[in-house]
Amino acid sequence: MHVVTLRDPASSLTAQFVPDAGMIGTSLTDDGVELLGQRRGLQAYLEAGKTMGIPILYPWANRLGGNTYTAENVTVQLTPGENGVRADPNGLPIHGTLAAYSGWRVVAESTNELTAEVDFGADERLLASFPYPHLLTVGVRLAERSLTVRTTVTATGDTAVPLCFGFHPYLQVPEVPRSQWLIETPRLRHLTLDDRGLPTGQTSAQPAKQELLGDNAFDDAYDQVGDGAVFAVSGGARRLEVHFECGYAATQIFAPTHEDVVCFEPMTAPTDALSRGSYGSVRPGESAPAQFAIRVA
């Protein structure tokens, strides 16, 4: 597989992406120090969809409430194990259908930029699980100590395309114990989840706050994320910020106790929005961008 290495012209940051493996970001280093959680590695992502680095969750982020959904007046039946659909331990479809998808086409590549695309309307396997023809374009740029990821969805058919996708950046603060990582979040609305990880409909306001990660675990859902919102994890002399620059109105914060990683997941809609109709969409012939950036201080 072709591994693309990007280099920041003005700093020691480097990043690696693998278009042939689902356009996954596999590495972000600062002077040789890895800042992305490697977890089980790229091979496990290829073989079983086990996430690491910065994977795209597409066309839906996190899980759906069942194997059938109706969106834009189209009813879809999903079958876990077929057409890229994977199931969580409760049997719910999770993280979309593009895990390790090999059909990305590189359209631009330079020292510090990479752009690749997937034509959903040209792949019957993809349309079987998400029957909304469109062009998906992901562009990444490494400059000024920031890795910027811009995703554009262009509706190419006669049907509007639901926007329910996200990314799952696994961040780590090397050489600092997890318990000493400082987490910073903006003002958000917390979504109560049931024992399957689905929103119950109950919500509560959460003010902006800072807290040590300590021995806490997170797998929490939020919405009402404003454009420009900043999430951060810091420890020692290092600080990693995730800027939700535009298009990402929801997030999941994930930090399991058994791993030294924390995720601030940019999501265009909350968990199970595709089933519940609580999503935005892009109309035929139009495009919708979404952008986030990881800044290394």
Short mmCIF file of N, CA, C and O in Angstrom, two decimals, residues 132-212:
data_model
loop_
_atom_site.label_atom_id
_atom_site.label_comp_id
_atom_site.label_asym_id
_atom_site.label_seq_id
_atom_site.Cartn_x
_atom_site.Cartn_y
_atom_site.Cartn_z
N TYR A 132 -27.36 6.82 -1.55
CA TYR A 132 -27.44 8.24 -1.85
C TYR A 132 -26.20 8.61 -2.67
O TYR A 132 -25.12 8.86 -2.10
N PRO A 133 -26.27 8.61 -3.99
CA PRO A 133 -25.09 8.89 -4.82
C PRO A 133 -24.45 10.23 -4.48
O PRO A 133 -25.14 11.25 -4.38
N HIS A 134 -23.15 10.20 -4.29
CA HIS A 134 -22.43 11.44 -3.99
C HIS A 134 -20.94 11.21 -4.16
O HIS A 134 -20.47 10.07 -4.30
N LEU A 135 -20.22 12.28 -4.15
CA LEU A 135 -18.76 12.26 -4.19
C LEU A 135 -18.25 12.68 -2.82
O LEU A 135 -18.60 13.76 -2.33
N LEU A 136 -17.43 11.84 -2.21
CA LEU A 136 -16.83 12.13 -0.91
C LEU A 136 -15.36 12.49 -1.13
O LEU A 136 -14.60 11.70 -1.69
N THR A 137 -14.97 13.68 -0.68
CA THR A 137 -13.59 14.15 -0.86
C THR A 137 -13.00 14.50 0.50
O THR A 137 -13.63 15.23 1.29
N VAL A 138 -11.82 13.97 0.79
CA VAL A 138 -11.10 14.30 2.02
C VAL A 138 -9.75 14.89 1.65
O VAL A 138 -8.96 14.25 0.93
N GLY A 139 -9.50 16.11 2.12
CA GLY A 139 -8.21 16.74 1.91
C GLY A 139 -7.52 17.00 3.24
O GLY A 139 -8.16 17.47 4.18
N VAL A 140 -6.25 16.68 3.34
CA VAL A 140 -5.49 16.91 4.57
C VAL A 140 -4.29 17.81 4.25
O VAL A 140 -3.69 17.72 3.18
N ARG A 141 -4.00 18.69 5.20
CA ARG A 141 -2.90 19.64 5.02
C ARG A 141 -2.14 19.77 6.33
O ARG A 141 -2.74 19.91 7.40
N LEU A 142 -0.83 19.72 6.27
CA LEU A 142 0.02 19.84 7.45
C LEU A 142 0.83 21.13 7.30
O LEU A 142 1.72 21.24 6.44
N ALA A 143 0.54 22.11 8.15
CA ALA A 143 1.22 23.42 8.07
C ALA A 143 1.02 24.17 9.37
O ALA A 143 -0.02 24.02 10.03
N GLU A 144 2.02 24.95 9.74
CA GLU A 144 1.94 25.83 10.92
C GLU A 144 1.53 25.05 12.17
O GLU A 144 0.71 25.49 12.96
N ARG A 145 2.11 23.88 12.32
CA ARG A 145 1.92 23.00 13.48
C ARG A 145 0.47 22.54 13.62
O ARG A 145 0.00 22.25 14.73
N SER A 146 -0.24 22.44 12.49
CA SER A 146 -1.62 21.96 12.50
C SER A 146 -1.83 20.95 11.39
O SER A 146 -1.36 21.13 10.26
N LEU A 147 -2.58 19.89 11.71
CA LEU A 147 -3.05 18.95 10.72
C LEU A 147 -4.53 19.26 10.49
O LEU A 147 -5.35 19.08 11.39
N THR A 148 -4.85 19.74 9.30
CA THR A 148 -6.21 20.14 8.98
C THR A 148 -6.84 19.09 8.06
O THR A 148 -6.23 18.69 7.06
N VAL A 149 -8.04 18.66 8.42
CA VAL A 149 -8.77 17.65 7.64
C VAL A 149 -10.07 18.27 7.17
O VAL A 149 -10.93 18.63 7.98
N ARG A 150 -10.22 18.40 5.85
CA ARG A 150 -11.42 19.00 5.26
C ARG A 150 -12.16 17.94 4.45
O ARG A 150 -11.57 17.31 3.56
N THR A 151 -13.43 17.73 4.77
CA THR A 151 -14.25 16.73 4.10
C THR A 151 -15.39 17.43 3.38
O THR A 151 -16.07 18.28 3.95
N THR A 152 -15.59 17.06 2.11
CA THR A 152 -16.65 17.67 1.32
C THR A 152 -17.53 16.57 0.73
O THR A 152 -17.02 15.60 0.15
N VAL A 153 -18.83 16.71 0.90
CA VAL A 153 -19.80 15.79 0.33
C VAL A 153 -20.57 16.52 -0.77
O VAL A 153 -21.19 17.56 -0.51
N THR A 154 -20.51 16.00 -1.99
CA THR A 154 -21.20 16.59 -3.13
C THR A 154 -22.25 15.62 -3.64
O THR A 154 -21.92 14.51 -4.06
N ALA A 155 -23.51 16.02 -3.56
CA ALA A 155 -24.60 15.15 -3.99
C ALA A 155 -24.64 15.09 -5.52
O ALA A 155 -24.80 16.11 -6.18
N THR A 156 -24.49 13.89 -6.07
CA THR A 156 -24.40 13.72 -7.52
C THR A 156 -25.64 13.07 -8.13
O THR A 156 -25.72 12.93 -9.35
N GLY A 157 -26.58 12.64 -7.28
CA GLY A 157 -27.80 12.00 -7.79
C GLY A 157 -29.01 12.90 -7.64
O GLY A 157 -28.90 14.12 -7.53
N ASP A 158 -30.18 12.26 -7.61
CA ASP A 158 -31.44 13.00 -7.50
C ASP A 158 -31.97 13.04 -6.08
O ASP A 158 -33.09 13.53 -5.84
N THR A 159 -31.21 12.51 -5.13
CA THR A 159 -31.64 12.41 -3.74
C THR A 159 -30.68 13.19 -2.85
O THR A 159 -29.47 13.17 -3.06
N ALA A 160 -31.22 13.87 -1.85
CA ALA A 160 -30.37 14.55 -0.86
C ALA A 160 -29.56 13.50 -0.10
O ALA A 160 -29.98 12.35 0.08
N VAL A 161 -28.39 13.90 0.37
CA VAL A 161 -27.48 12.98 1.06
C VAL A 161 -27.43 13.34 2.55
O VAL A 161 -27.04 14.45 2.90
N PRO A 162 -27.81 12.41 3.43
CA PRO A 162 -27.71 12.67 4.88
C PRO A 162 -26.26 12.87 5.31
O PRO A 162 -25.34 12.20 4.80
N LEU A 163 -26.05 13.77 6.25
CA LEU A 163 -24.71 14.05 6.79
C LEU A 163 -24.66 13.57 8.23
O LEU A 163 -25.16 14.26 9.14
N CYS A 164 -24.08 12.41 8.45
CA CYS A 164 -24.03 11.80 9.78
C CYS A 164 -22.65 11.24 10.09
O CYS A 164 -22.51 10.40 10.97
N PHE A 165 -21.62 11.69 9.39
CA PHE A 165 -20.30 11.08 9.52
C PHE A 165 -19.45 11.76 10.59
O PHE A 165 -19.83 12.76 11.19
N GLY A 166 -18.28 11.19 10.80
CA GLY A 166 -17.35 11.77 11.76
C GLY A 166 -15.96 11.18 11.62
O GLY A 166 -15.69 10.37 10.72
N PHE A 167 -15.07 11.60 12.51
CA PHE A 167 -13.71 11.06 12.59
C PHE A 167 -13.44 10.66 14.04
O PHE A 167 -14.12 11.12 14.96
N HIS A 168 -12.43 9.82 14.22
CA HIS A 168 -12.14 9.27 15.55
C HIS A 168 -10.65 9.43 15.85
O HIS A 168 -9.90 8.45 15.85
N PRO A 169 -10.18 10.66 16.09
CA PRO A 169 -8.74 10.86 16.33
C PRO A 169 -8.32 10.39 17.73
O PRO A 169 -8.79 10.91 18.74
N TYR A 170 -7.45 9.40 17.77
CA TYR A 170 -6.92 8.89 19.04
C TYR A 170 -5.66 9.68 19.40
O TYR A 170 -4.63 9.55 18.74
N LEU A 171 -5.76 10.51 20.43
CA LEU A 171 -4.62 11.34 20.85
C LEU A 171 -3.96 10.76 22.08
O LEU A 171 -4.61 10.15 22.93
N GLN A 172 -2.65 10.98 22.17
CA GLN A 172 -1.92 10.58 23.36
C GLN A 172 -0.88 11.63 23.70
O GLN A 172 -0.40 12.35 22.83
N VAL A 173 -0.58 11.73 25.00
CA VAL A 173 0.45 12.66 25.47
C VAL A 173 1.62 11.81 25.95
O VAL A 173 1.60 11.26 27.06
N PRO A 174 2.63 11.65 25.13
CA PRO A 174 3.74 10.74 25.46
C PRO A 174 4.50 11.20 26.71
O PRO A 174 4.59 12.39 27.02
N GLU A 175 5.02 10.24 27.42
CA GLU A 175 5.94 10.45 28.54
C GLU A 175 5.30 11.14 29.73
O GLU A 175 5.99 11.62 30.63
N VAL A 176 3.95 11.22 29.74
CA VAL A 176 3.22 11.77 30.88
C VAL A 176 2.15 10.75 31.27
O VAL A 176 1.40 10.29 30.42
N PRO A 177 2.08 10.36 32.55
CA PRO A 177 1.06 9.39 32.96
C PRO A 177 -0.35 9.86 32.61
O PRO A 177 -0.67 11.05 32.74
N ARG A 178 -1.19 8.94 32.19
CA ARG A 178 -2.56 9.26 31.81
C ARG A 178 -3.28 10.04 32.91
O ARG A 178 -4.06 10.96 32.63
N SER A 179 -3.05 9.69 34.14
CA SER A 179 -3.74 10.34 35.26
C SER A 179 -3.43 11.82 35.36
O SER A 179 -4.19 12.58 35.97
N GLN A 180 -2.32 12.25 34.74
CA GLN A 180 -1.92 13.65 34.81
C GLN A 180 -2.30 14.44 33.56
O GLN A 180 -1.96 15.63 33.45
N TRP A 181 -3.02 13.83 32.65
CA TRP A 181 -3.46 14.56 31.47
C TRP A 181 -4.60 15.51 31.86
O TRP A 181 -5.52 15.13 32.57
N LEU A 182 -4.52 16.73 31.38
CA LEU A 182 -5.56 17.73 31.63
C LEU A 182 -6.47 17.81 30.42
O LEU A 182 -6.02 18.06 29.31
N ILE A 183 -7.78 17.62 30.65
CA ILE A 183 -8.77 17.66 29.59
C ILE A 183 -9.51 19.00 29.65
O ILE A 183 -9.93 19.42 30.73
N GLU A 184 -9.66 19.64 28.50
CA GLU A 184 -10.39 20.91 28.43
C GLU A 184 -11.50 20.80 27.38
O GLU A 184 -11.24 20.37 26.25
N THR A 185 -12.71 21.16 27.77
CA THR A 185 -13.84 21.10 26.86
C THR A 185 -14.63 22.40 26.90
O THR A 185 -14.68 23.07 27.93
N PRO A 186 -15.28 22.78 25.78
CA PRO A 186 -16.09 24.00 25.76
C PRO A 186 -17.48 23.72 26.34
O PRO A 186 -17.78 22.61 26.77
N ARG A 187 -18.31 24.73 26.33
CA ARG A 187 -19.70 24.55 26.75
C ARG A 187 -20.40 23.61 25.77
O ARG A 187 -20.32 23.78 24.56
N LEU A 188 -21.12 22.62 26.33
CA LEU A 188 -21.74 21.58 25.51
C LEU A 188 -23.09 21.19 26.10
O LEU A 188 -23.42 21.56 27.23
N ARG A 189 -23.84 20.39 25.34
CA ARG A 189 -25.03 19.74 25.89
C ARG A 189 -24.76 18.24 25.95
O ARG A 189 -24.47 17.62 24.92
N HIS A 190 -24.85 17.67 27.15
CA HIS A 190 -24.58 16.25 27.35
C HIS A 190 -25.83 15.44 27.01
O HIS A 190 -26.94 15.78 27.42
N LEU A 191 -25.65 14.36 26.24
CA LEU A 191 -26.74 13.49 25.87
C LEU A 191 -26.67 12.21 26.70
O LEU A 191 -25.67 11.49 26.64
N THR A 192 -27.70 11.92 27.45
CA THR A 192 -27.73 10.69 28.24
C THR A 192 -27.85 9.49 27.30
O THR A 192 -28.66 9.50 26.37
N LEU A 193 -27.05 8.46 27.54
CA LEU A 193 -27.05 7.26 26.71
C LEU A 193 -27.60 6.07 27.49
O LEU A 193 -27.43 5.99 28.72
N ASP A 194 -28.23 5.15 26.77
CA ASP A 194 -28.69 3.92 27.43
C ASP A 194 -27.55 2.91 27.47
O ASP A 194 -26.41 3.22 27.09
N ASP A 195 -27.85 1.68 27.91
CA ASP A 195 -26.79 0.69 28.07
C ASP A 195 -26.28 0.14 26.74
O ASP A 195 -25.33 -0.62 26.70
N ARG A 196 -26.89 0.57 25.63
CA ARG A 196 -26.39 0.20 24.30
C ARG A 196 -25.59 1.33 23.65
O ARG A 196 -25.12 1.19 22.52
N GLY A 197 -25.46 2.46 24.36
CA GLY A 197 -24.75 3.60 23.82
C GLY A 197 -25.59 4.48 22.92
O GLY A 197 -25.04 5.27 22.13
N LEU A 198 -26.93 4.39 23.03
CA LEU A 198 -27.83 5.19 22.21
C LEU A 198 -28.45 6.31 23.03
O LEU A 198 -28.77 6.11 24.21
N PRO A 199 -28.66 7.49 22.46
CA PRO A 199 -29.27 8.60 23.20
C PRO A 199 -30.69 8.26 23.66
O PRO A 199 -31.48 7.67 22.91
N THR A 200 -31.00 8.62 24.90
CA THR A 200 -32.32 8.36 25.46
C THR A 200 -33.30 9.50 25.20
O THR A 200 -34.50 9.34 25.40
N GLY A 201 -32.78 10.66 24.82
CA GLY A 201 -33.60 11.85 24.67
C GLY A 201 -33.43 12.83 25.83
O GLY A 201 -33.80 13.99 25.72
N GLN A 202 -32.84 12.36 26.93
CA GLN A 202 -32.57 13.25 28.05
C GLN A 202 -31.25 13.98 27.83
O GLN A 202 -30.28 13.41 27.33
N THR A 203 -31.22 15.26 28.20
CA THR A 203 -30.03 16.08 28.00
C THR A 203 -29.78 16.93 29.24
O THR A 203 -30.68 17.13 30.07
N SER A 204 -28.56 17.44 29.34
CA SER A 204 -28.22 18.37 30.42
C SER A 204 -27.12 19.30 29.93
O SER A 204 -26.25 18.90 29.16
N ALA A 205 -27.18 20.55 30.38
CA ALA A 205 -26.17 21.53 29.99
C ALA A 205 -24.87 21.25 30.73
O ALA A 205 -24.87 20.90 31.91
N GLN A 206 -23.76 21.40 30.02
CA GLN A 206 -22.45 21.23 30.65
C GLN A 206 -21.61 22.46 30.35
O GLN A 206 -21.35 22.78 29.19
N PRO A 207 -21.17 23.17 31.37
CA PRO A 207 -20.35 24.36 31.13
C PRO A 207 -18.95 23.99 30.66
O PRO A 207 -18.52 22.83 30.78
N ALA A 208 -18.25 24.96 30.12
CA ALA A 208 -16.84 24.74 29.78
C ALA A 208 -16.08 24.37 31.04
O ALA A 208 -16.34 24.91 32.12
N LYS A 209 -15.16 23.40 30.91
CA LYS A 209 -14.44 22.98 32.11
C LYS A 209 -13.08 22.39 31.79
O LYS A 209 -12.79 22.02 30.64
N GLN A 210 -12.25 22.33 32.83
CA GLN A 210 -10.96 21.67 32.80
C GLN A 210 -10.95 20.63 33.91
O GLN A 210 -11.44 20.88 35.00
N GLU A 211 -10.38 19.46 33.63
CA GLU A 211 -10.29 18.44 34.66
C GLU A 211 -9.16 17.48 34.33
O GLU A 211 -8.86 17.20 33.17
N LEU A 212 -8.52 16.98 35.39
CA LEU A 212 -7.53 15.94 35.19
C LEU A 212 -8.23 14.65 34.80
O LEU A 212 -9.29 14.31 35.35
#
